[in-house]
Amino acid sequence: MDFIDLKKQYQRIKPSVQKRINTILDCSGYIMGKEITELEEKLASYVGTKYCLTCSSGTDALLLPLLAKGIGPGDAVFTSTFTFFATAEVIALCGATPVFVDIQKDTYNIDPEKLHEEIQKVKNQGLLKPKAIIPVDIFGLCADYDTINIIAQEFDLYMIEDAAQSFGATYKSKKAGSFGDIAATSFFPAKPLGCYGDGGAVFFNDPEMVELIKSLRVHGQGTDKYENVRIGINGRMDTIQAAILLAKLEIFEDELLKRTAIAKKYSTALNNKFITPYMPKNDICAWAQYSLQCENRDSVLERLKKEQIPSAIYYPKPLHLQKAFDYLHCKAGNYPVAEQIAQKIFSLPMHPYLEEKEQEKIISVLMNL
Ligand SMILES: *Cc1c(COP(=O)(O)O)cnc(C)c1O
């Protein structure tokens, strides 16, 4: 059994993937081939934004908007402490200061009330200028955008949605990737929509960002290839990765339905014994992870391992306690909800090709501990 079974998915799309890759090999359009624009158009139309630009990873998709907005030293950027390292890493990379916010205990997403408090605190201290917010759609569930939008407006903050785990999800009928001023997603192989290497994309409606992000994506290029007008990065997506994503996009809706069915089955069966994930009633979660909480996590994971059932812990340590952020002088106890959840949470195998037999075995092991 695999935690995420990409081999079964490949068997399903093999002819289409191979045909598309061969087309690129035949014409050697490895860099910025026509598949890139084809994919960008399809992704924008799927998410419902005017523009989509692909890039080399989810991390670069978060970095590009920060660079585009000139966010840097002296600026405070607010984000959840319960996320993958990259969300806060890019803030520090561009010279700004990450300010962490605790999460809600049911959704695991940034807590809007605490966000408001943290922004007010930074404002009152007067040392840093509040500039941006990066809400994260953790495990594929959209953050509380209605409330976060009001806060962003109140403090005039730029909002970057970290949709790395939520491609395909919805919030009040709008797709993940369409919230905030700009959104970033990742196509790392294990994400809900993944390529066969690294990849990412940004989504936005502001026409002024198009040329700016295109330029930053290729070394701050000007109108001519060897004219550089700003400092940028090498952040293009490989054409081959775009071709793979085009093939996978065709089966994506079906995969999303399968993930939802698997999540529902897990929750119905495990609800009495574990804290199961928050299930949006009218919205779709992309189920990047299916995570449970329990008090005796070590022994549960031990037992799963014995039965050859893979599991994982996302995330064992909130970002404010990571060594790399020692310089921010956060302490244990600063963000108690995230800290407690980090000690109890673990994730089960979740992918569209998880067979009924396999899922029943997982459930039976967990219910008969
Ligand atoms: C995966 C992930 C990223 C980074 O994406 P990469 O493509 O691996 O660079 C950023 N934020 C979150 C929440 C992620 O899960």
PDB file of C-alpha atoms and ligand atoms in Angstrom, residues 57-60 62 83-84 86-87 136 138 162 164-165 186-188 191 198-199 315, ligand 1:
ATOM      1  CA  SER A  57       7.593  25.376  -7.894  1.00  0.00           C
ATOM      2  CA  GLY A  58       5.001  26.288  -5.301  1.00  0.00           C
ATOM      3  CA  THR A  59       7.745  28.026  -3.362  1.00  0.00           C
ATOM      4  CA  ASP A  60       8.566  30.278  -6.329  1.00  0.00           C
ATOM      5  CA  LEU A  62       4.799  32.360  -3.304  1.00  0.00           C
ATOM      6  CA  THR A  83       2.014  25.003   7.445  1.00  0.00           C
ATOM      7  CA  PHE A  84       4.834  23.725   5.276  1.00  0.00           C
ATOM      8  CA  ALA A  86       8.072  27.281   2.387  1.00  0.00           C
ATOM      9  CA  THR A  87       5.114  29.538   3.262  1.00  0.00           C
ATOM     10  CA  VAL A 136      -2.883  28.790   3.787  1.00  0.00           C
ATOM     11  CA  ILE A 138      -4.143  23.577   4.857  1.00  0.00           C
ATOM     12  CA  ASP A 162      -1.223  29.722  -0.368  1.00  0.00           C
ATOM     13  CA  ALA A 164      -0.412  24.712  -2.649  1.00  0.00           C
ATOM     14  CA  GLN A 165      -2.610  22.005  -1.094  1.00  0.00           C
ATOM     15  CA  SER A 186       2.181  23.831  -6.230  1.00  0.00           C
ATOM     16  CA  PHE A 187       2.324  20.898  -8.608  1.00  0.00           C
ATOM     17  CA  PHE A 188       4.796  18.887  -6.528  1.00  0.00           C
ATOM     18  CA  LYS A 191      -0.187  17.553  -4.269  1.00  0.00           C
ATOM     19  CA  ASP A 198       8.629  20.496  -9.389  1.00  0.00           C
ATOM     20  CA  GLY A 199       6.101  23.008 -10.664  1.00  0.00           C
ATOM     21  CA  TYR A 315       3.328  18.814  10.803  1.00  0.00           C
TER      22      TYR A 315
HETATM   23  C1  LIG B   1       4.016  22.114  -0.949  1.00  0.00           C
HETATM   24  C2  LIG B   1       3.752  23.405  -0.314  1.00  0.00           C
HETATM   25  C3  LIG B   1       4.455  24.574  -0.663  1.00  0.00           C
HETATM   26  C4  LIG B   1       5.650  24.571  -1.564  1.00  0.00           C
HETATM   27  O1  LIG B   1       5.452  23.987  -2.802  1.00  0.00           O
HETATM   28  P1  LIG B   1       6.707  23.376  -3.609  1.00  0.00           P
HETATM   29  O2  LIG B   1       6.144  23.124  -4.955  1.00  0.00           O
HETATM   30  O3  LIG B   1       7.133  22.135  -2.894  1.00  0.00           O
HETATM   31  O4  LIG B   1       7.778  24.407  -3.640  1.00  0.00           O
HETATM   32  C5  LIG B   1       4.062  25.767  -0.084  1.00  0.00           C
HETATM   33  N1  LIG B   1       3.066  25.827   0.811  1.00  0.00           N
HETATM   34  C6  LIG B   1       2.387  24.719   1.194  1.00  0.00           C
HETATM   35  C7  LIG B   1       1.266  24.866   2.165  1.00  0.00           C
HETATM   36  C8  LIG B   1       2.710  23.477   0.657  1.00  0.00           C
HETATM   37  O5  LIG B   1       2.039  22.393   1.046  1.00  0.00           O
END
